[in-house]
Coordinates of C-alpha atoms and ligand atoms in Angstrom, one line a residue:
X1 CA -1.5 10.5 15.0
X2 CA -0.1 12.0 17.7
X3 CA 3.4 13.4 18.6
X4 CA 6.2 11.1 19.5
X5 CA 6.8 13.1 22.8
X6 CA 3.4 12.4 24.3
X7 CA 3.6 8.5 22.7
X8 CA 6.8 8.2 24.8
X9 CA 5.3 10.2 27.7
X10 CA 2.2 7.3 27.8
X11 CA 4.6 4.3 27.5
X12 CA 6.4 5.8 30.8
X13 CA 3.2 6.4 32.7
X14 CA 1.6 2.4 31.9
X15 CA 5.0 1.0 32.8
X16 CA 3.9 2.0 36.6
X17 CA 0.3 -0.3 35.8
X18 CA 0.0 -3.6 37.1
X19 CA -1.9 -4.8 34.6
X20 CA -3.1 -3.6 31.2
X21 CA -5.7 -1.0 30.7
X22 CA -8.9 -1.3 28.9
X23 CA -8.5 1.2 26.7
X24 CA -6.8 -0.4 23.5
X25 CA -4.3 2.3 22.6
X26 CA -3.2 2.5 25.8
X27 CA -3.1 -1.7 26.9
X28 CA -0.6 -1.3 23.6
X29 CA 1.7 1.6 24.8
X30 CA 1.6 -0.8 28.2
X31 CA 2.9 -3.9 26.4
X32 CA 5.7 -1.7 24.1
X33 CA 7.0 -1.3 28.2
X34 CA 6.8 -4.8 28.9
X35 CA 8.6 -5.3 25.6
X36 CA 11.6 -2.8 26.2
X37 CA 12.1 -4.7 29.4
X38 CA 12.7 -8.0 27.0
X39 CA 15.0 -6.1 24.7
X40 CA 16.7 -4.5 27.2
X41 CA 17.7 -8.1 28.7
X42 CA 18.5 -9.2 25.1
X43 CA 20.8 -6.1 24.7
X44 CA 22.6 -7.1 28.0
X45 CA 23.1 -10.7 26.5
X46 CA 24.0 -9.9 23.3
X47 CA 25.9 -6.5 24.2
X48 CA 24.9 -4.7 21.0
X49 CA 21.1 -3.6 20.5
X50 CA 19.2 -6.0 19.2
X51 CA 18.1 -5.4 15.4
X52 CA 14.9 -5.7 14.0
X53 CA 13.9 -6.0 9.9
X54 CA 10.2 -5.5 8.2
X55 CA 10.3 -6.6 5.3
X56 CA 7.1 -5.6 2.8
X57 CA 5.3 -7.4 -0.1
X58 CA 2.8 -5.9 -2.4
X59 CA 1.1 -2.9 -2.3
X60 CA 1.1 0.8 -0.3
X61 CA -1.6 -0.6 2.3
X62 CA 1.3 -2.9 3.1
X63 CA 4.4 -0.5 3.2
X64 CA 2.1 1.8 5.6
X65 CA 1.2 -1.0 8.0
X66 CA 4.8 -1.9 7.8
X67 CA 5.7 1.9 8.9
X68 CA 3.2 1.1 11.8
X69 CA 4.9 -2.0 12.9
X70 CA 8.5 -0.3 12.6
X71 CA 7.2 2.8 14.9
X72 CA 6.7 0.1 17.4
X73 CA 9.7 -2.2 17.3
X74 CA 11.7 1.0 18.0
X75 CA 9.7 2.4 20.7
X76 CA 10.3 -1.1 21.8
X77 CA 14.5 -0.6 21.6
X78 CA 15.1 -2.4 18.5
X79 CA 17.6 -0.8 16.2
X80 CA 15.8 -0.9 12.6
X81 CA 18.2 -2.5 9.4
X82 CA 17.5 -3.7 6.1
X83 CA 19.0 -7.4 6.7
X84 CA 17.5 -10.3 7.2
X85 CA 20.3 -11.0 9.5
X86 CA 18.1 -9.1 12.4
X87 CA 17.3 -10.7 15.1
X88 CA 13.8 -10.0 14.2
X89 CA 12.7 -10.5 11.2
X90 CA 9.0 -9.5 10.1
X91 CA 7.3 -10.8 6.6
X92 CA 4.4 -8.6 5.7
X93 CA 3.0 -10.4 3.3
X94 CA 0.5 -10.2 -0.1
X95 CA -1.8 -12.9 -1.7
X96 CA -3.4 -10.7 -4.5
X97 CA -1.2 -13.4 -6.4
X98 CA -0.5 -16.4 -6.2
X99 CA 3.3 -15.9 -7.2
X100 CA 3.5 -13.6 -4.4
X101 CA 2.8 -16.7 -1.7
X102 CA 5.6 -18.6 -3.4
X103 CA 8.2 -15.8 -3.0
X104 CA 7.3 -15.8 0.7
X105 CA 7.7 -19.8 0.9
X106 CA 10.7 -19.3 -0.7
X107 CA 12.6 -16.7 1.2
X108 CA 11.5 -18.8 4.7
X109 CA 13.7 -21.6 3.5
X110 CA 16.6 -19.0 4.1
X111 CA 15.3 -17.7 7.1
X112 CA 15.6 -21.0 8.6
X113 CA 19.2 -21.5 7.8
X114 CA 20.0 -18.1 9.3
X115 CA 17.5 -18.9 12.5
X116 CA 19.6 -22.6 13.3
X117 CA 22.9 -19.8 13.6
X118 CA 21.2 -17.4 15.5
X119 CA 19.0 -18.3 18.2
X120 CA 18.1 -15.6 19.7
X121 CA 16.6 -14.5 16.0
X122 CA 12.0 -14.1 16.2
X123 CA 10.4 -14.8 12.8
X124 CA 7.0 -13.1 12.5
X125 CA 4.9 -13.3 9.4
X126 CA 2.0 -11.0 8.9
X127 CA -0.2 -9.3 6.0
X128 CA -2.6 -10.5 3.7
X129 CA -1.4 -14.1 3.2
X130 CA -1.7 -15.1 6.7
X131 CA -5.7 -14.2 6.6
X132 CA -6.0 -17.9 4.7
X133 CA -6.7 -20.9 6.0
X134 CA -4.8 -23.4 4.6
X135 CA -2.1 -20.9 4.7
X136 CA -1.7 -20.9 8.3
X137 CA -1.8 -25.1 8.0
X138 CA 0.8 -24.9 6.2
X139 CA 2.8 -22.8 8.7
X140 CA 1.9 -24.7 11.2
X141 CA 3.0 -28.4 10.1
X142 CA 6.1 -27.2 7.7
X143 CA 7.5 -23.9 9.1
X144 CA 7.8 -24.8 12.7
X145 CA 10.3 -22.2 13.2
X146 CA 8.1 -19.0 12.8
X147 CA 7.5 -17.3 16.0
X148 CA 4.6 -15.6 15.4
X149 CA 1.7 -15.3 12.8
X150 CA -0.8 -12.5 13.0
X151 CA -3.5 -11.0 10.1
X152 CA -4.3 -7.7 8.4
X153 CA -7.3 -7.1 11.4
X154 CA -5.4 -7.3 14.7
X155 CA -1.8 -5.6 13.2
X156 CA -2.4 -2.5 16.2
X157 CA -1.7 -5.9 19.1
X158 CA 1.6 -6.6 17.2
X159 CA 3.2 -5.0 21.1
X160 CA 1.0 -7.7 22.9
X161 CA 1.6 -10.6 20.3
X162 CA 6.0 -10.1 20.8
X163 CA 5.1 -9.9 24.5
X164 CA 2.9 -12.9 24.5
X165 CA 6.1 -14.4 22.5
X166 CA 8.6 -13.3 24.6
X167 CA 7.0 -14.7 27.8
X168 CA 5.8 -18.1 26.1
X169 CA 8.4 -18.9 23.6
X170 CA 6.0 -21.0 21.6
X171 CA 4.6 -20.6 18.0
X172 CA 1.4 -17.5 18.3
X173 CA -0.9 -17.8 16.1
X174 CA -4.0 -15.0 16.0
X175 CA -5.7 -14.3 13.2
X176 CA -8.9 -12.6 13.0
X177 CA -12.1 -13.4 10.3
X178 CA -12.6 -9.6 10.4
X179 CA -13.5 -6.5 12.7
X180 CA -14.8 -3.3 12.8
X181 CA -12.3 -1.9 15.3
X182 CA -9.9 1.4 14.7
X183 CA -7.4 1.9 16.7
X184 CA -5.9 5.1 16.4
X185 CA -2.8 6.8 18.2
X186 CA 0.2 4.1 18.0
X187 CA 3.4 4.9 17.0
X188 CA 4.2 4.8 13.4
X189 CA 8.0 5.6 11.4
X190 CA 7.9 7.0 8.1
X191 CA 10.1 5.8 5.2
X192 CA 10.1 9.3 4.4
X193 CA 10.8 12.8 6.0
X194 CA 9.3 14.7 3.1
X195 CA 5.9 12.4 2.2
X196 CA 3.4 10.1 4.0
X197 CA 0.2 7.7 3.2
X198 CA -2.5 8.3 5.2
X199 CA -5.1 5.4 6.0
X200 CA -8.3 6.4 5.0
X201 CA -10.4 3.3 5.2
X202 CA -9.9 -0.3 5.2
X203 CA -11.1 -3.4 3.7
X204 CA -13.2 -3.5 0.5
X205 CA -16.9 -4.7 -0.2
X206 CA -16.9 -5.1 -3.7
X207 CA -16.1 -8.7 -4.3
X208 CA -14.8 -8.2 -8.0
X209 CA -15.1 -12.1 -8.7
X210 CA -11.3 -12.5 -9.5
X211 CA -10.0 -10.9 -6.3
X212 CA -9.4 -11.9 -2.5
X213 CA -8.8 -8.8 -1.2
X214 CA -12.7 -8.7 0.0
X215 CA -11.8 -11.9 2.1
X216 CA -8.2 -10.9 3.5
X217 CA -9.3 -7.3 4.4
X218 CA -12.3 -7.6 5.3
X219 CA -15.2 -5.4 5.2
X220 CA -15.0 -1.6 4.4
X221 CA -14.6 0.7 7.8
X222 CA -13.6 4.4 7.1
X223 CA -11.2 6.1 9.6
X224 CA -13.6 9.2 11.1
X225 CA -12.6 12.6 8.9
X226 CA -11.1 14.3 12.3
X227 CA -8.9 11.8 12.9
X228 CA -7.6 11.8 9.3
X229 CA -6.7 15.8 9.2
X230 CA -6.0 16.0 12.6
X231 CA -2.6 12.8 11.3
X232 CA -2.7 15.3 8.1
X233 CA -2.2 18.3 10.6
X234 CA 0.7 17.1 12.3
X235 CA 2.6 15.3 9.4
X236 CA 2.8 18.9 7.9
X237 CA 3.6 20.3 11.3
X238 CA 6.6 17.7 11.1
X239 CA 7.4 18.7 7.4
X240 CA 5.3 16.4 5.2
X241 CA 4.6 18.5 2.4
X242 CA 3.1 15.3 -0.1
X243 CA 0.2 12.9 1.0
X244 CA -1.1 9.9 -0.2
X245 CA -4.9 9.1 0.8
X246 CA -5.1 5.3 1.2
X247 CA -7.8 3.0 0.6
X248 CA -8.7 -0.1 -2.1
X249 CA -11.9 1.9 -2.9
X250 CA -11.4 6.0 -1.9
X251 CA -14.4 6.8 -4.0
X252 CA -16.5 4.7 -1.6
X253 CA -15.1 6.7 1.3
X254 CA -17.3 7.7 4.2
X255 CA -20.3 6.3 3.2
X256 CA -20.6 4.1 6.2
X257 CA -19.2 6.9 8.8
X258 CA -22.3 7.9 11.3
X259 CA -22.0 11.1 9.8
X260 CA -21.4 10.3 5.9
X261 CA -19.3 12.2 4.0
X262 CA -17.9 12.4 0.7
X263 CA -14.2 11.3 -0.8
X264 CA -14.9 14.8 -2.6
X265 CA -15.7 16.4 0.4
X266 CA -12.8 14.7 2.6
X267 CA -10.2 15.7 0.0
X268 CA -11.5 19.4 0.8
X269 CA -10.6 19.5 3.9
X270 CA -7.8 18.2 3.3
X271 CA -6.7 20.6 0.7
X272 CA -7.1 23.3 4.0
X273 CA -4.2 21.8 5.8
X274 CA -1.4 24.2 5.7
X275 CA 2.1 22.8 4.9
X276 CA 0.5 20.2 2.5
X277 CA 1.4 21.1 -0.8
X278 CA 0.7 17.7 -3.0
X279 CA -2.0 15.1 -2.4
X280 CA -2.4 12.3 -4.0
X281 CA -4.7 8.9 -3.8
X282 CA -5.4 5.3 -4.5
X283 CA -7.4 3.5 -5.8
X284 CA -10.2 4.6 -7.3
X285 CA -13.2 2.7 -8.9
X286 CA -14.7 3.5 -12.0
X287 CA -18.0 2.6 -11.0
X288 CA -17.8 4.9 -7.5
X289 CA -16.1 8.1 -9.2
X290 CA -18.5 11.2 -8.8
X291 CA -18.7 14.5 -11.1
X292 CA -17.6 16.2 -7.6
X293 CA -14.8 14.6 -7.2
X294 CA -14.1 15.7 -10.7
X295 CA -14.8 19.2 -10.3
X296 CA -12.6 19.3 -6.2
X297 CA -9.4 17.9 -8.7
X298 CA -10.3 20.7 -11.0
X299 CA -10.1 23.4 -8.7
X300 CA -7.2 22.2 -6.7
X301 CA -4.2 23.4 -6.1
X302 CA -2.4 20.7 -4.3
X303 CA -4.6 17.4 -5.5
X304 CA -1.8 15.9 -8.0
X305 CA -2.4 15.8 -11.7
X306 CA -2.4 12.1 -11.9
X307 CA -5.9 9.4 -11.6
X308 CA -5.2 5.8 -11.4
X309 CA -8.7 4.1 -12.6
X310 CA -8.0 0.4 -12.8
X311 CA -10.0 -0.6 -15.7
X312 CA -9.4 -5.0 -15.2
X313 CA -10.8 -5.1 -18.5
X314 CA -11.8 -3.6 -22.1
X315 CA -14.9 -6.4 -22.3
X316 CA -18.3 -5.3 -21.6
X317 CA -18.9 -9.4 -21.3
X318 CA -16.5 -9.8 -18.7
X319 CA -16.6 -6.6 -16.8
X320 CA -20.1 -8.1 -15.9
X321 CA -18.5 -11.6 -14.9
X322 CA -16.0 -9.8 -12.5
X323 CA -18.5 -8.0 -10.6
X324 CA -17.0 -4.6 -11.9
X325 CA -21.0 -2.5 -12.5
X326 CA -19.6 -0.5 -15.4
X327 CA -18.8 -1.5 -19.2
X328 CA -16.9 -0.6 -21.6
X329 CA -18.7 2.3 -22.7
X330 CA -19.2 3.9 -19.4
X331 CA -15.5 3.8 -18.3
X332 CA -14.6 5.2 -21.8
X333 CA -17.3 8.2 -21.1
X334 CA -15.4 8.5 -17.8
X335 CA -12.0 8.8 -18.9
X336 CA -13.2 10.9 -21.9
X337 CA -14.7 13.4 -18.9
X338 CA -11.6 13.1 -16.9
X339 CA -9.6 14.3 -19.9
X340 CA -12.2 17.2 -20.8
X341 CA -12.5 18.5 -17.7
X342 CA -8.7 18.0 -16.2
X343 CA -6.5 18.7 -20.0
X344 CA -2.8 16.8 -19.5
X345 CA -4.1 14.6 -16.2
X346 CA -2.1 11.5 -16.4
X347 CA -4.5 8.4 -16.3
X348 CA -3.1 5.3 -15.1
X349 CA -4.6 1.6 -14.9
X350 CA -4.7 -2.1 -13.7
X351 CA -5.4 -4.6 -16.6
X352 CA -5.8 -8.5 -15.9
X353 CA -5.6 -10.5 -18.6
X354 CA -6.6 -14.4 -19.0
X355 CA -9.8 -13.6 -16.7
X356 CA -11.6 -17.1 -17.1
X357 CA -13.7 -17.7 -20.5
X358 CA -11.4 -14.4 -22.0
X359 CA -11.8 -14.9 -25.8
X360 CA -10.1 -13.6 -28.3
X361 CA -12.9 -10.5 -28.9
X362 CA -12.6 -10.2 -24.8
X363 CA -9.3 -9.4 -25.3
X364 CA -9.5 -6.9 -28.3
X365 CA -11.8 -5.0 -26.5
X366 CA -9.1 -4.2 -24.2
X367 CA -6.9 -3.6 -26.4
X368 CA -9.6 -0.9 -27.8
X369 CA -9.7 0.7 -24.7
X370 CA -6.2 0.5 -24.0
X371 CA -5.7 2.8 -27.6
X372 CA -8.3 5.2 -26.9
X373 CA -7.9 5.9 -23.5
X374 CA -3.6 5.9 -24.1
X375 CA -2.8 5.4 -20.8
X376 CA 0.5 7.1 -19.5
X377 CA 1.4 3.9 -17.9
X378 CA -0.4 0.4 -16.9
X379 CA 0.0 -2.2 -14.8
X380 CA -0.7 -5.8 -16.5
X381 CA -1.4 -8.8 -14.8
X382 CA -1.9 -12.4 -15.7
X383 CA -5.1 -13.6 -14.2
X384 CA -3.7 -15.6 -11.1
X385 CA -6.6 -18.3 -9.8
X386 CA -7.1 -17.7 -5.7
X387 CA -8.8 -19.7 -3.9
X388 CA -12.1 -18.8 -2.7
X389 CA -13.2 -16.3 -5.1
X390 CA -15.9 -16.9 -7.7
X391 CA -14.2 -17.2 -10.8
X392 CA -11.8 -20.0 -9.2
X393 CA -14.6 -21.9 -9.4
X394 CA -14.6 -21.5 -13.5
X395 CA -14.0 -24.5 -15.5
X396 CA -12.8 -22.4 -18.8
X397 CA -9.7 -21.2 -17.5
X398 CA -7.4 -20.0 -20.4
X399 CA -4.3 -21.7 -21.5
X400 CA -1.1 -20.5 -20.5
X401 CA 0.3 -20.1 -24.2
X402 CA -2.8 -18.3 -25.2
X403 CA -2.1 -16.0 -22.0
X404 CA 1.4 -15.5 -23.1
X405 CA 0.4 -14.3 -26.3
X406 CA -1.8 -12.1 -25.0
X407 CA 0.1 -10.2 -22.0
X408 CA 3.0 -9.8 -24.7
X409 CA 0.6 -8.0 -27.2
X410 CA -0.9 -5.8 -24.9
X411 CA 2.5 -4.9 -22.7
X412 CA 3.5 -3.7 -26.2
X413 CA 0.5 -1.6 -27.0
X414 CA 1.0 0.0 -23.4
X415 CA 4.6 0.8 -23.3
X416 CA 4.5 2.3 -27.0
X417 CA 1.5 4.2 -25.7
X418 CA 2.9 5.1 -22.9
X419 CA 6.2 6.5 -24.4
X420 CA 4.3 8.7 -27.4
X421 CA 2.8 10.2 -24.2
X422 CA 5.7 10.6 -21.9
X423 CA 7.3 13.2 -24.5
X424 CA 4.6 15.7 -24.3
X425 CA 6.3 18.1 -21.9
X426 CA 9.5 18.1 -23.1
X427 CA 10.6 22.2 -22.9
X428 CA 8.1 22.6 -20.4
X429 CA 8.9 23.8 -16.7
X430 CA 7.8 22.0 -14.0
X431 CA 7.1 21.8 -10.5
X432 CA 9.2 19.0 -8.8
X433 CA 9.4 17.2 -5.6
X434 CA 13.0 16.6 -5.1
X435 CA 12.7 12.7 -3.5
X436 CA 16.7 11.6 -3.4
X437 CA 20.3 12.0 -4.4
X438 CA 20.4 9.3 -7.6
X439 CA 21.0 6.2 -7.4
X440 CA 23.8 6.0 -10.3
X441 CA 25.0 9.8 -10.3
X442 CA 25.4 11.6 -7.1
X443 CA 25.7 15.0 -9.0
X444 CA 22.1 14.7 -9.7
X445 CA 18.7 14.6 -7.9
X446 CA 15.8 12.7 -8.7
X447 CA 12.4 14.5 -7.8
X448 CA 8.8 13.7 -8.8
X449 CA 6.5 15.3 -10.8
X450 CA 2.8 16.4 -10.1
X451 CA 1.8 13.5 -12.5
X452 CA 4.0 10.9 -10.8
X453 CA 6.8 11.2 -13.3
X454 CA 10.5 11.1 -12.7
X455 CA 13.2 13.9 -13.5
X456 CA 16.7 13.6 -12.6
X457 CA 18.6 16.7 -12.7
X458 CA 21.8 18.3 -11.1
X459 CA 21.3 19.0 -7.5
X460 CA 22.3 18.5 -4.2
X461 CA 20.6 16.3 -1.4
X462 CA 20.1 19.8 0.2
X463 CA 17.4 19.7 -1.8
X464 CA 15.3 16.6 -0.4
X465 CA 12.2 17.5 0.3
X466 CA 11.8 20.4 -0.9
X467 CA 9.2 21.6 -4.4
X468 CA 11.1 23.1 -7.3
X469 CA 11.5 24.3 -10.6
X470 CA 12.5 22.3 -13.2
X471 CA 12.8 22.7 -16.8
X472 CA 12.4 19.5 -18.7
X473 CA 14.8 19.4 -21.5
X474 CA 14.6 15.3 -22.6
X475 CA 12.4 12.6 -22.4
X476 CA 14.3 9.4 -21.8
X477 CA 11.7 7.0 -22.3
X478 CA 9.6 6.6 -18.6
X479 CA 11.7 9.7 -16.9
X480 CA 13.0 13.6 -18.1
X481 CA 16.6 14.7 -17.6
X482 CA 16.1 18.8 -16.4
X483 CA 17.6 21.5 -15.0
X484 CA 17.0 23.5 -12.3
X485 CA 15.4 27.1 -13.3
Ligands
5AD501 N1 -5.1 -12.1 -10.7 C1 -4.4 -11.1 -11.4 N2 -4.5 -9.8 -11.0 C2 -5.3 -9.5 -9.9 N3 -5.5 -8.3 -9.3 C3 -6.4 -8.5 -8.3 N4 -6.7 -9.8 -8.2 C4 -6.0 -10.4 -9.2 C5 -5.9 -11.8 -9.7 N5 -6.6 -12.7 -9.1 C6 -5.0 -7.0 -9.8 C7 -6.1 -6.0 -10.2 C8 -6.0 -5.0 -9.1 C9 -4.5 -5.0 -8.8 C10 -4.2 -4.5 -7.5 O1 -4.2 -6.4 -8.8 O2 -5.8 -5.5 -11.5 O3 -6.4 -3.7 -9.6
SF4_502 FE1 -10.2 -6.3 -5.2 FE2 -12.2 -5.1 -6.6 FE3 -11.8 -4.5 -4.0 FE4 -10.1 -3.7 -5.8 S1 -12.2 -3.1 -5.7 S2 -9.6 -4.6 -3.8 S3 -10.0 -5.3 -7.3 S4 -12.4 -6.5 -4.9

C-alpha cells in the first residue's frame, strides 16, 4: 500500500502519457485518468457528481476487494453512497452457495427497473459468481442490461474495464481461468478508520470435495512478506490499530514464496509493527495448523484471543470423502491443544451438514464434536450442491426433511453451547475496541472484545477507535452490557 498523496501524484504524471505504460500498476493509475475525464463529462451533464455503489456478498475476501474497487471509483470522481440508485452500481458477488446466486438474480430484476429510469446508470457484476461458465451465459442471453462482467483474477483492471466501457458502450465481458499475477499499489478505501484486512494470499489448492472456491479463486499465490508489513506499516501510520490477515488457508501461507516462510513466522513480524495493537486472522485449516503457530499466539501480545478452525464435519467417514486429511480424532487432539496451551481462547467453527451419503451416525459424530469441543459460536450450513465439484457428482444426496431435522438439532446444541460459554467473563475487565455509537441507543458504545465479542456500554463516539477498559457486568446472550473502568 502506498500513501494516497503519491497514488494521486502518479495518476497526474500518466495523464501527460499517450498511451498506457507497461508496468501494470501504473497502465491502471493511467486509465483512473482517462476515467475522471468520463466522469467529469458526466458531472457536466448531470450537474451533480455522479454516484457510485459496491455492493458486497459473502465473505471478508469479498468486502476487502470491494474496498479495492471503491478506492478506485473515487480516485475516478465518483461520489460513493449506499443506494442502488447510483449511477453505478457494482455486484460483487459469492457462489459458495447456491442461494447466494439466486439473491444476485433476484436483486438484477430491480436493477433493471431502475436502469430503463436512469440511463446514464453502469451495472457491473463482479466476484466469485462470475468465474462460472454457465453463469456468464446466463448474463449474456437474459441480463442484457449489465454493462460489465469481470472475475475474482483480473479485479486490479476494474480502471481499464469502466474505460473500455466508457469508450465502447457495449456489454465487457473478461474473465480469467486463473493467474499468478499480484498487483500491488492501487488505491484502496477502508470501511473503517480504526481496523483493516490485509490480503495475504489468494486462492486455495485444497479442493475439499464439497466446495468451489478452488475453481473461482484459483490457485494459492501468497503476497511477498515485505509487501504485507510494509501495507501493515502504513495502515498503523494512518491509525489502524486492529488487523485482519486474510486468506482461505493462512496456515498454508508462504509456502510457495521463492523465499518460504511460515504463517507463524509472518504473524511475527507482524506483531513488530508499531501502532498495531490487535491482529487477528482467517481461515485456518486443521490439517495445516503448526505447534508454532501455537506457541507465536501464546506469546503474543497483540494476536487476538479468538481461532476460527472450520471443522465441516464431526465424521471420520466423511471428513475423508470431503478431502479434509484429518479425522475426528486429530481435530479433537487439536482443539484439546489449543485449549491447553491458550486457557479462555474462543474457538469458533464452520459445520456443513447434509454432505452427500451423511447418515444418521455421520451426523452424531458431529454432534460429538460439537459437545466436546463447545464452540463459542458456529456457523452451520446446509450442504448446497455446486456444480463442478466432486461430491455434485454423488448420487446419495440427502433429503431435504432429513436435512431439516438435522440443521435444527444441531443449531440447538450450538447456540445452548455457545450461551453456557458466553457467561464466563461476567465481572471480569476487559480490554475493548470501541467500533461505533449503537445502533438502538446513542448513549452507549459498542466495542469489541479480544475474543470477537460484543459489549455495549455508555460512551461517546469520541471514543471510536480507540482500546479500553471495560468491566463486564451482564451477559445478554451473544453480547455483555459494561461499564467503562
Ligand atoms: N455447501 C455448504 N456449505 C459450504 N461451505 C463451503 N462450500 C459449501 C457448500 N457447498 C461452507 C464451509 C466453509 C464456509 C466458508 O462455507 O463450511 O468453511
Ligand atoms: Fe473451500 Fe476447503 Fe479451500 Fe476452504 S480450504 S476454501 S472449504 S476448498
Amino acid at each position: 500500500m502506498i500513501l494516497d498523496k503519491q497514488i494521486e501524484e502518479k495518476i497526474l504524471k500518466m495523464q501527460d502519457l499517450q498511451s498506457p505504460p507497461e508496468d501494470e500498476t501504473l497502465r491502471q493509475y493511467y486509465f483512473i485518468g482517462k476515467c475522471r475525464e468520463y466522469v467529469n463529462m458526466l458531472k457536466d451533464e448531470l450537474k451533480r457528481t455522479p454516484t457510485a455503489d459496491v455492493v458486497t456478498f459473502g465473505c471478508q475476501m469479498n468486502a476487502r476487494d470491494s474496498e479495492k474497487i471503491i478506492g478506485i471509483l473515487e480516485k475516478m470522481g465518483f461520489e460513493i453512497i449506499e443506494d442502488e440508485n447510483a449511477d453505478f452500481v457494482i455486484y460483487n458477488t459469492c457462489t459458495v452457495r447456491e442461494n447466494a446466486n439466486l439473491k444476485v438474480y433476484g436483486r438484477l430484476g430491480s436493477l433493471k427497473k431502475m436502469k430503463q429510469k436512469n440511463p446514464h446508470k453502469i451495472i457491473a457484476l463482479c466476484g466469485c459468481m462470475m468465474q462460472e461458465q454457465e453463469v456468464i451465459e446466463k448474463i449474456r442471453s437474459s441480463y442484457k442490461f449489465v454493462n460489465i462482467v469481470f472475475g475474482t483474477h483480473n479485479i486490479f483492471k476494474f480502471a481499464q474495464l469502466v474505460y473500455e466501457q466508457f469508450k465502447s458502450q457495449s456489454m465487457i465481458i473478461d474473465i480469467w481461468k486463473d493467474t499468478d499475477k499480484i498487483v500491488e499499489n492501487l488505491p484502496s478505501e477502508r470501511k473503517y478508520s480504526f481496523k483493516a484486512g490485509v490480503n495475504i494470499m489468494f486462492g486455495c489448492n485444497n479442493f475439499c470435495s464439497y466446495c468451489i472456491v478452488p475453481y473461482v479463486r484459483g490457485r494459492e499465490r501468497s503476497r511477498k512478506p515485505e509487501d504485507i508489513i510494509k501495507e501493515i506499516e502504513n495502515l498503523a501510520k494512518d491509525g489502524v490499530v486492529e488487523i485482519m490477515l486474510l486468506g482461505q488457508n493462512v496456515n498454508s501461507y508462504g509456502k510457495n514464496l521463492e523465499n518460504p516462510i511460515s504463517f507463524a513466522q509472518l504473524l511475527t513480524m507482524v506483531e513488530k509493527v508499531d501502532g498495531i495493537e490487535r491482529i487477528r486472522f482467517m481461515t485456518s485449516h486443521p490439517k495445516d495448523l503448526s505447534d508454532d503457530l501455537i506457541e507465536v499466539m501464546k506469546n503474543s501480545k497483540k494476536i487476538c484471543n479468538h481461532l476460527h478452525l472450520p471443522v465441516q464435519s464431526g465424521s471420520s467417514r466423511l471428513l475423508k470423502d470431503m478431502n479434509r486429511h484429518y479425522d475426528k480424532e486429530t481435530y479433537l487432539a487439536l482443539a484439546d491443544k489449543i485449549k491447553k496451551e491458550i486457557p479462555d481462547i474462543s474457538l469458533t467453527t464452520d459445520i456443513i451438514v447434509g454432505y452427500p451419503g451423511e447418515t444418521e451416525q455421520d451426523f452424531l459424530d458431529t454432534m460429538d464434536v460439537v459437545e466436546k469441543v463447545r464452540y463459542d459460536s458456529a456457523f452451520t450450513f446446509i450442504y448446497s450442491k455446486r456444480t463442478g465439484t466432486p461430491a455434485a457428482k454423488r448420487d446419495d444426496q440427502i433429503p431435504e426433511d432429513v436435512i431439516k431435522d438435522r440443521f435444527n438439532r444441531l443449531l440447538k446444541s450450538v447456540q445452548e453451547i455457545s450461551a453456557q460459554n458466553a457467561g464466563r467473563f461476567e465481572g471480569m475487565t476487559v480490554k475493548v475496541l470501541v467500533e461505533d455509537v449503537n445502533e438502538k441507543d446513542s448513549s452507549l458504545v459498542t466495542g469489541r472484545m479480544s475474543n470477537n465479542m460484543l459489549v455495549h456500554f455508555e460512551g461517546c463516539k469520541e471514543l471510536i477507535g480507540s482500546i479500553v477498559d471495560v468491566k463486564l457486568n451482564e451477559c445478554c446472550g451473544f453480547y455483555y452490557m459494561g461499564q467503562m473502568v
